[in-house]
Amino acid sequence: MSLIAQLTRHKSIEQLQADLGTRKDFRRVLGLWQLTAIGLGGIIGVGIFVLAGQQAAANAGPAVALSFIIAGIASTAAALCYAEFAGLIPVTGSAYTYGYAVLGEGVAWLIGWDLLLEYALIVAAVASGWSGYVLNLLDAFGIHLPVALRGAQGSGEGHVFNLIAAVVAMSVAVLLTLRTEWGARANTLIVAIKIVAVILVIGVGIFYVNPANWHPFVPERVVDAQGVAHFGWSGVVTAAAVVFFAVFGYDTLTTAAEEAKNPQRDLPRAILLSLGISMALYITITLVLTGMVPYTQLGNEAPVAEAFQALGMKWIGAAISATAIASILSVIFAFMLGAARIWFALARDGLLPGWFAKVHPRYGTPHRPTIALGLFTAVVAGLFPLGEVAKLVNIGVLSAFIVICSAVIMLRVRKPELARAFRTPWVPFVPVIGILFSIWLLSELAAITWMVFLAWISLGLLVYFAYGMRHSKLAQSEQP
């Protein structure tokens, strides 16, 4: 078989659909609202409680609301494409599995390998942002960790290791090795608390909005001592590329397709519900936050809590920190769950060692990749600051969005007759919008981000040609 034929061999959609009812790797325990809660858990968190304020202070000013809208357009177009695939191929693996069915094994491997790292980095980045709120709350009660353990090196004077971030990453991994429904129930409760907290911030904060803080809405462009530009319209776009980190996450719920009770009906609905609710909350809270205090005061580790404390409402600031501590956990839960299931899917297909494709005999969870991810993310969260990790995350997910949007167009041409539980509207217009916005946001990322991404992809190609190509289940089935 030629190299091209090996790289483009693909799974049959019809066979994937036929296998759906026979797979017994996971237990089907998740309903619509638990799936939606996983999506909300993946989207709402550091974006509202940390990145919105930080990017307002660093790049966009009050126009950070526009940054979320820009990022949201790309995310919505991709979400509609994800929804079509989720209803068509409700199998564990998300973008990796969809790519395998349409674009072939080579592209599928790269996107799976890519998302494996990106999801793990999201866990690490969110754990790092979460630790800032824990420290804020501990300090309020007079409990002070040693300076060396309060953050990663480079995040503050005397900081060496972010102990709290490392501990939470490993703790969530342990939780996810238990029964999926236990973690899902806890996640649903946490997400409910999170939504109530965000509504509380909006409901209280709106009475303290000073419209003068919104002027100028797009601050004048400035260049710092290092020659880096901030603010102006270019700053709004730069902030959009960073906060994009906060407007995806619905894709994590598609990785739990084989644990959904009615995946073809519920997965598309959960994707659109979670993104719609999240975007409405994001845009509203950014306007309230930048209206409460001057945007220049939001460049800290816990901007929402600090904004209320600056207005003399220390009690609500402490309450927000406590809520953020609980709610950001759901983001870690969602992406850790997603990463472990992508790893499991790669191993089940033979592209990674089959040792990782074993579920726990008692709990029915992919415990081996979950624990391995817990250890990796704990180290990364402990050693690297939030900002550096967040920059590396977006490039992988944007690449996945381009693949998914392209695959929808290709599949409509190749197999228009397939029964689809959800159809992306206005094809090819919507997928093209997703592709173009994703390419635009990719162009705004720093050169070092691209270098790290290409290094990881190069490593992935080595793994594939050295192991995956020969051990692929499809390759073995083709042998005489």
C-alpha positions as semicolon CSV with decimal commas, in nm:
position;residue;x (nm);y (nm);z (nm)
1;M;0,000;0,000;0,000
2;S;0,135;0,345;-0,092
3;L;0,215;0,607;0,170
4;I;-0,069;0,828;0,044
5;A;-0,314;0,540;0,070
6;Q;-0,205;0,469;0,427
7;L;-0,237;0,833;0,530
8;T;-0,583;0,872;0,375
9;R;-0,741;0,542;0,485
10;H;-1,046;0,623;0,688
11;K;-1,321;0,475;0,898
12;S;-1,658;0,427;0,736
13;I;-1,928;0,653;0,880
14;E;-2,179;0,376;0,823
15;Q;-1,962;0,132;1,020
16;L;-1,912;0,383;1,302
17;Q;-2,287;0,425;1,323
18;A;-2,342;0,049;1,313
19;D;-2,085;-0,004;1,591
20;L;-2,251;0,258;1,810
21;G;-2,496;0,019;1,972
22;T;-2,241;-0,260;2,022
23;R;-1,963;-0,075;2,202
24;K;-1,948;-0,159;2,571
25;D;-1,634;0,033;2,678
26;F;-1,834;0,295;2,869
27;R;-2,161;0,312;3,059
28;R;-2,434;0,539;2,916
29;V;-2,519;0,762;3,212
30;L;-2,524;1,124;3,084
31;G;-2,842;1,312;2,993
32;L;-2,892;1,645;2,810
33;W;-2,838;1,870;3,111
34;Q;-2,534;1,681;3,235
35;L;-2,382;1,710;2,886
36;T;-2,472;2,080;2,874
37;A;-2,314;2,124;3,217
38;I;-1,991;1,969;3,087
39;G;-1,997;2,218;2,800
40;L;-2,072;2,512;3,032
41;G;-1,807;2,383;3,268
42;G;-1,554;2,387;2,984
43;I;-1,645;2,737;2,866
44;I;-1,722;2,948;3,174
45;G;-1,437;2,987;3,417
46;V;-1,101;3,157;3,377
47;G;-1,243;3,362;3,087
48;I;-1,493;3,540;3,312
49;F;-1,305;3,537;3,639
50;V;-0,952;3,608;3,511
51;L;-0,885;3,667;3,138
52;A;-1,161;3,924;3,075
53;G;-1,018;4,166;3,328
54;Q;-0,655;4,096;3,242
55;Q;-0,707;4,152;2,869
56;A;-0,906;4,469;2,933
57;A;-0,607;4,603;3,129
58;A;-0,342;4,482;2,884
59;N;-0,486;4,511;2,533
60;A;-0,847;4,608;2,474
61;G;-0,983;4,830;2,752
62;P;-1,366;4,831;2,768
63;A;-1,367;4,699;2,410
64;V;-1,276;4,357;2,550
65;A;-1,649;4,290;2,502
66;L;-1,586;4,324;2,127
67;S;-1,292;4,084;2,161
68;F;-1,530;3,822;2,301
69;I;-1,774;3,885;2,015
70;I;-1,498;3,839;1,754
71;A;-1,380;3,519;1,918
72;G;-1,741;3,409;1,960
73;I;-1,817;3,437;1,587
74;A;-1,542;3,188;1,503
75;S;-1,648;2,966;1,790
76;T;-2,018;2,971;1,692
77;A;-1,945;2,876;1,331
78;A;-1,732;2,586;1,452
79;A;-1,995;2,488;1,712
80;L;-2,257;2,447;1,439
81;C;-2,018;2,218;1,251
82;Y;-1,939;2,020;1,567
83;A;-2,313;1,982;1,627
84;E;-2,361;1,821;1,285
85;F;-2,081;1,571;1,343
86;A;-2,191;1,500;1,700
87;G;-2,532;1,393;1,575
88;L;-2,387;1,201;1,280
89;I;-2,094;1,022;1,451
90;P;-2,162;1,015;1,828
91;V;-1,840;0,829;1,911
92;T;-1,571;0,908;2,169
93;G;-1,286;1,115;2,025
94;S;-1,456;1,436;1,907
95;A;-1,260;1,611;1,628
96;Y;-1,015;1,320;1,605
97;T;-1,292;1,070;1,524
98;Y;-1,467;1,311;1,286
99;G;-1,139;1,370;1,100
100;Y;-1,075;0,995;1,083
101;A;-1,410;0,938;0,914
102;V;-1,377;1,214;0,654
103;L;-1,015;1,320;0,603
104;G;-0,824;1,001;0,676
105;E;-0,589;0,855;0,934
106;G;-0,298;1,097;0,885
107;V;-0,501;1,412;0,948
108;A;-0,696;1,240;1,226
109;W;-0,375;1,143;1,405
110;L;-0,238;1,497;1,386
111;I;-0,558;1,651;1,518
112;G;-0,585;1,394;1,797
113;W;-0,221;1,440;1,893
114;D;-0,268;1,815;1,878
115;L;-0,583;1,816;2,095
116;L;-0,424;1,582;2,347
117;L;-0,162;1,847;2,423
118;E;-0,401;2,142;2,397
119;Y;-0,658;1,998;2,637
120;A;-0,384;1,911;2,884
121;L;-0,245;2,266;2,861
122;I;-0,593;2,407;2,918
123;V;-0,615;2,205;3,240
124;A;-0,277;2,342;3,346
125;A;-0,366;2,701;3,252
126;V;-0,702;2,691;3,430
127;A;-0,545;2,534;3,738
128;S;-0,295;2,821;3,739
129;G;-0,574;3,082;3,714
130;W;-0,774;2,898;3,981
131;S;-0,487;2,920;4,226
132;G;-0,499;3,301;4,221
133;Y;-0,851;3,296;4,366
134;V;-0,755;3,039;4,628
135;L;-0,465;3,259;4,738
136;N;-0,697;3,562;4,745
137;L;-0,939;3,377;4,973
138;L;-0,667;3,233;5,195
139;D;-0,509;3,577;5,234
140;A;-0,850;3,717;5,336
141;F;-0,853;3,468;5,626
142;G;-0,492;3,545;5,721
143;I;-0,351;3,221;5,580
144;H;-0,038;3,286;5,377
145;L;0,155;3,025;5,180
146;P;0,535;3,063;5,151
147;V;0,623;3,298;4,865
148;A;0,809;3,024;4,678
149;L;0,492;2,812;4,655
150;R;0,250;3,090;4,555
151;G;0,318;3,079;4,182
152;A;0,532;2,957;3,896
153;Q;0,868;3,114;3,830
154;G;0,820;3,438;3,639
155;S;0,472;3,504;3,781
156;G;0,598;3,713;4,072
157;E;0,903;3,796;4,279
158;G;1,030;3,493;4,468
159;H;0,785;3,252;4,303
160;V;0,918;2,905;4,221
161;F;0,629;2,655;4,206
162;N;0,250;2,689;4,203
163;L;0,162;2,428;4,464
164;I;-0,215;2,492;4,466
165;A;-0,241;2,458;4,086
166;A;-0,050;2,130;4,090
167;V;-0,262;1,984;4,371
168;V;-0,595;2,067;4,205
169;A;-0,489;1,920;3,869
170;M;-0,396;1,591;4,029
171;S;-0,707;1,588;4,250
172;V;-0,943;1,625;3,953
173;A;-0,763;1,340;3,777
174;V;-0,826;1,117;4,078
175;L;-1,196;1,218;4,083
176;L;-1,229;1,132;3,713
177;T;-1,103;0,780;3,770
178;L;-1,418;0,717;3,976
179;R;-1,759;0,664;3,821
180;T;-1,834;0,916;3,545
181;E;-2,180;0,994;3,680
182;W;-2,034;1,086;4,022
183;G;-1,808;1,345;3,865
184;A;-2,086;1,458;3,629
185;R;-2,329;1,516;3,917
186;A;-2,068;1,712;4,111
187;N;-1,987;1,908;3,794
188;T;-2,355;1,989;3,730
189;L;-2,392;2,124;4,084
190;I;-2,075;2,333;4,050
191;V;-2,190;2,472;3,714
192;A;-2,524;2,572;3,870
193;I;-2,335;2,756;4,145
194;K;-2,117;2,918;3,881
195;I;-2,413;3,050;3,681
196;V;-2,576;3,189;3,995
197;A;-2,247;3,361;4,087
198;V;-2,211;3,521;3,744
199;I;-2,571;3,645;3,758
200;L;-2,500;3,783;4,108
201;V;-2,194;3,970;3,980
202;I;-2,399;4,118;3,696
203;G;-2,700;4,194;3,917
204;V;-2,499;4,371;4,188
205;G;-2,230;4,520;3,966
206;I;-2,472;4,690;3,729
207;F;-2,572;4,932;4,005
208;Y;-2,209;5,046;4,033
209;V;-2,148;5,100;3,663
210;N;-2,009;5,444;3,581
211;P;-2,047;5,505;3,204
212;A;-1,743;5,732;3,219
213;N;-1,529;5,420;3,265
214;W;-1,630;5,310;2,913
215;H;-1,473;5,617;2,753
216;P;-1,277;5,580;2,539
217;F;-1,433;5,245;2,456
218;V;-1,133;5,157;2,237
219;P;-0,830;5,317;2,409
220;E;-0,567;5,483;2,193
221;R;-0,295;5,252;2,065
222;V;0,033;5,268;2,258
223;V;0,372;5,097;2,223
224;D;0,557;4,989;2,536
225;A;0,931;5,001;2,608
226;Q;0,978;4,657;2,450
227;G;0,815;4,773;2,125
228;V;0,493;4,575;2,183
229;A;0,170;4,750;2,081
230;H;-0,132;4,763;2,313
231;F;-0,489;4,892;2,274
232;G;-0,639;5,041;1,960
233;W;-0,818;4,806;1,719
234;S;-0,510;4,588;1,691
235;G;-0,528;4,544;2,069
236;V;-0,893;4,437;2,041
237;V;-0,791;4,166;1,792
238;T;-0,493;4,060;2,004
239;A;-0,725;4,024;2,302
240;A;-0,968;3,822;2,086
241;A;-0,689;3,577;2,003
242;V;-0,620;3,533;2,376
243;V;-0,979;3,521;2,507
244;F;-1,065;3,269;2,237
245;F;-0,922;3,038;2,503
246;A;-1,243;3,112;2,694
247;V;-1,510;3,068;2,425
248;F;-1,461;2,707;2,331
249;G;-1,502;2,410;2,558
250;Y;-1,830;2,277;2,423
251;D;-1,619;2,032;2,220
252;T;-1,527;1,855;2,545
253;L;-1,881;1,721;2,581
254;T;-1,854;1,548;2,240
255;T;-1,567;1,336;2,375
256;A;-1,821;1,179;2,615
257;A;-2,045;1,066;2,327
258;E;-2,031;0,699;2,427
259;E;-2,139;0,790;2,781
260;A;-2,448;0,982;2,664
261;K;-2,790;0,818;2,700
262;N;-2,921;0,956;2,368
263;P;-2,614;1,097;2,189
264;Q;-2,760;1,169;1,845
265;R;-3,036;1,383;1,995
266;D;-2,863;1,535;2,298
267;L;-2,509;1,613;2,179
268;P;-2,603;1,878;1,917
269;R;-2,848;2,039;2,161
270;A;-2,594;2,046;2,442
271;I;-2,329;2,206;2,220
272;L;-2,555;2,493;2,112
273;L;-2,710;2,543;2,456
274;S;-2,375;2,564;2,634
275;L;-2,223;2,809;2,386
276;G;-2,532;3,031;2,368
277;I;-2,564;3,066;2,747
278;S;-2,193;3,127;2,787
279;M;-2,162;3,399;2,523
280;A;-2,456;3,594;2,668
281;L;-2,294;3,587;3,012
282;Y;-1,945;3,673;2,884
283;I;-2,049;3,983;2,693
284;T;-2,268;4,111;2,977
285;I;-2,013;4,061;3,252
286;T;-1,728;4,225;3,058
287;L;-1,939;4,538;3,009
288;V;-2,035;4,543;3,377
289;L;-1,679;4,481;3,497
290;T;-1,521;4,754;3,284
291;G;-1,803;4,988;3,383
292;M;-1,750;4,932;3,757
293;V;-1,384;5,032;3,772
294;P;-1,131;5,178;3,525
295;Y;-0,995;4,901;3,307
296;T;-0,641;4,984;3,420
297;Q;-0,726;4,839;3,763
298;L;-0,813;4,494;3,630
299;G;-0,465;4,361;3,559
300;N;-0,436;4,123;3,854
301;E;-0,485;3,754;3,938
302;A;-0,847;3,792;4,060
303;P;-0,990;4,094;3,871
304;V;-1,360;4,034;3,944
305;A;-1,306;3,998;4,318
306;E;-1,063;4,292;4,322
307;A;-1,313;4,513;4,138
308;F;-1,572;4,467;4,413
309;Q;-1,312;4,509;4,686
310;A;-1,197;4,835;4,525
311;L;-1,554;4,963;4,567
312;G;-1,552;4,873;4,935
313;M;-1,756;4,553;4,901
314;K;-1,502;4,316;5,050
315;W;-1,766;4,064;5,149
316;I;-1,885;4,016;4,793
317;G;-1,526;4,006;4,672
318;A;-1,458;3,719;4,914
319;A;-1,780;3,548;4,804
320;I;-1,675;3,575;4,439
321;S;-1,336;3,425;4,520
322;A;-1,505;3,137;4,701
323;T;-1,741;3,081;4,408
324;A;-1,459;3,105;4,155
325;I;-1,270;2,841;4,348
326;A;-1,562;2,601;4,304
327;S;-1,668;2,703;3,954
328;I;-1,329;2,700;3,782
329;L;-1,297;2,339;3,897
330;S;-1,563;2,249;3,639
331;V;-1,338;2,375;3,358
332;I;-1,058;2,151;3,480
333;F;-1,308;1,865;3,502
334;A;-1,435;1,915;3,144
335;F;-1,097;1,934;2,974
336;M;-0,937;1,658;3,179
337;L;-1,234;1,437;3,085
338;G;-1,193;1,534;2,718
339;A;-0,817;1,477;2,707
340;A;-0,843;1,135;2,871
341;R;-1,106;1,019;2,623
342;I;-0,912;1,142;2,320
343;W;-0,608;0,952;2,452
344;F;-0,831;0,645;2,503
345;A;-0,968;0,673;2,146
346;L;-0,617;0,699;1,996
347;A;-0,512;0,390;2,190
348;R;-0,829;0,196;2,102
349;D;-0,758;0,259;1,733
350;G;-0,403;0,130;1,774
351;L;-0,229;0,465;1,714
352;L;-0,100;0,465;2,073
353;P;-0,025;0,159;2,292
354;G;-0,336;-0,044;2,369
355;W;-0,245;-0,045;2,740
356;F;-0,415;0,296;2,759
357;A;-0,738;0,164;2,605
358;K;-0,842;-0,036;2,911
359;V;-1,124;0,092;3,131
360;H;-1,125;0,042;3,506
361;P;-1,295;-0,294;3,583
362;R;-1,497;-0,142;3,867
363;Y;-1,556;0,222;3,773
364;G;-1,572;0,195;3,392
365;T;-1,344;0,496;3,335
366;P;-1,022;0,536;3,127
367;H;-0,814;0,554;3,445
368;R;-0,468;0,504;3,294
369;P;-0,463;0,806;3,058
370;T;-0,647;1,011;3,324
371;I;-0,380;0,956;3,590
372;A;-0,101;1,015;3,338
373;L;-0,264;1,344;3,239
374;G;-0,304;1,439;3,604
375;L;0,070;1,401;3,664
376;F;0,163;1,593;3,346
377;T;-0,077;1,883;3,406
378;A;0,027;1,910;3,772
379;V;0,390;1,962;3,668
380;V;0,303;2,215;3,394
381;A;0,061;2,408;3,618
382;G;0,320;2,423;3,892
383;L;0,609;2,542;3,676
384;F;0,459;2,774;3,411
385;P;0,257;3,101;3,449
386;L;-0,101;3,124;3,319
387;G;-0,023;3,372;3,039
388;E;0,247;3,157;2,881
389;V;0,035;2,843;2,886
390;A;-0,278;3,018;2,752
391;K;-0,089;3,139;2,444
392;L;-0,002;2,779;2,353
393;V;-0,359;2,653;2,387
394;N;-0,541;2,845;2,116
395;I;-0,330;2,738;1,819
396;G;-0,427;2,374;1,855
397;V;-0,798;2,429;1,902
398;L;-0,814;2,677;1,613
399;S;-0,645;2,416;1,394
400;A;-0,909;2,162;1,501
401;F;-1,184;2,412;1,414
402;I;-1,042;2,450;1,061
403;V;-1,040;2,071;1,019
404;I;-1,399;2,030;1,143
405;C;-1,538;2,315;0,931
406;S;-1,357;2,181;0,622
407;A;-1,481;1,829;0,690
408;V;-1,847;1,942;0,702
409;I;-1,814;2,095;0,355
410;M;-1,639;1,786;0,215
411;L;-1,892;1,544;0,363
412;R;-2,187;1,742;0,227
413;V;-2,034;1,700;-0,121
414;R;-1,931;1,335;-0,083
415;K;-2,234;1,199;0,103
416;P;-2,527;1,442;0,092
417;E;-2,768;1,151;0,144
418;L;-2,656;1,070;0,501
419;A;-2,926;1,113;0,764
420;R;-2,813;1,395;0,992
421;A;-2,969;1,455;1,335
422;F;-2,856;1,819;1,305
423;R;-2,758;2,006;0,990
424;T;-2,522;2,302;0,997
425;P;-2,717;2,589;0,836
426;W;-2,601;2,779;0,527
427;V;-2,326;2,541;0,419
428;P;-2,066;2,629;0,293
429;F;-2,106;2,988;0,420
430;V;-2,102;2,907;0,794
431;P;-1,806;2,664;0,778
432;V;-1,610;2,910;0,562
433;I;-1,673;3,183;0,822
434;G;-1,535;2,948;1,089
435;I;-1,229;2,870;0,875
436;L;-1,153;3,234;0,790
437;F;-1,196;3,360;1,147
438;S;-0,979;3,077;1,278
439;I;-0,704;3,157;1,025
440;W;-0,727;3,526;1,121
441;L;-0,693;3,449;1,492
442;L;-0,404;3,211;1,418
443;S;-0,225;3,494;1,239
444;E;-0,239;3,701;1,558
445;L;-0,049;3,445;1,767
446;A;0,317;3,502;1,853
447;A;0,603;3,335;1,664
448;I;0,715;3,139;1,972
449;T;0,366;2,985;1,990
450;W;0,400;2,861;1,634
451;M;0,747;2,724;1,705
452;V;0,627;2,518;2,002
453;F;0,324;2,399;1,804
454;L;0,536;2,287;1,508
455;A;0,779;2,111;1,743
456;W;0,490;1,915;1,898
457;I;0,348;1,828;1,553
458;S;0,694;1,712;1,440
459;L;0,715;1,487;1,745
460;G;0,367;1,357;1,661
461;L;0,475;1,268;1,307
462;L;0,771;1,072;1,445
463;V;0,541;0,879;1,680
464;Y;0,296;0,807;1,400
465;F;0,552;0,682;1,147
466;A;0,745;0,486;1,412
467;Y;0,444;0,328;1,585
468;G;0,093;0,436;1,489
469;M;0,101;0,367;1,116
470;R;0,205;0,002;1,169
471;H;-0,014;-0,069;1,474
472;S;-0,329;0,104;1,347
473;K;-0,634;-0,123;1,371
474;L;-0,721;-0,024;1,015
475;A;-0,374;-0,127;0,899
476;Q;-0,408;-0,464;1,072
477;S;-0,754;-0,524;0,921
478;E;-0,611;-0,463;0,574
479;Q;-0,341;-0,730;0,610
480;P;-0,411;-1,060;0,432
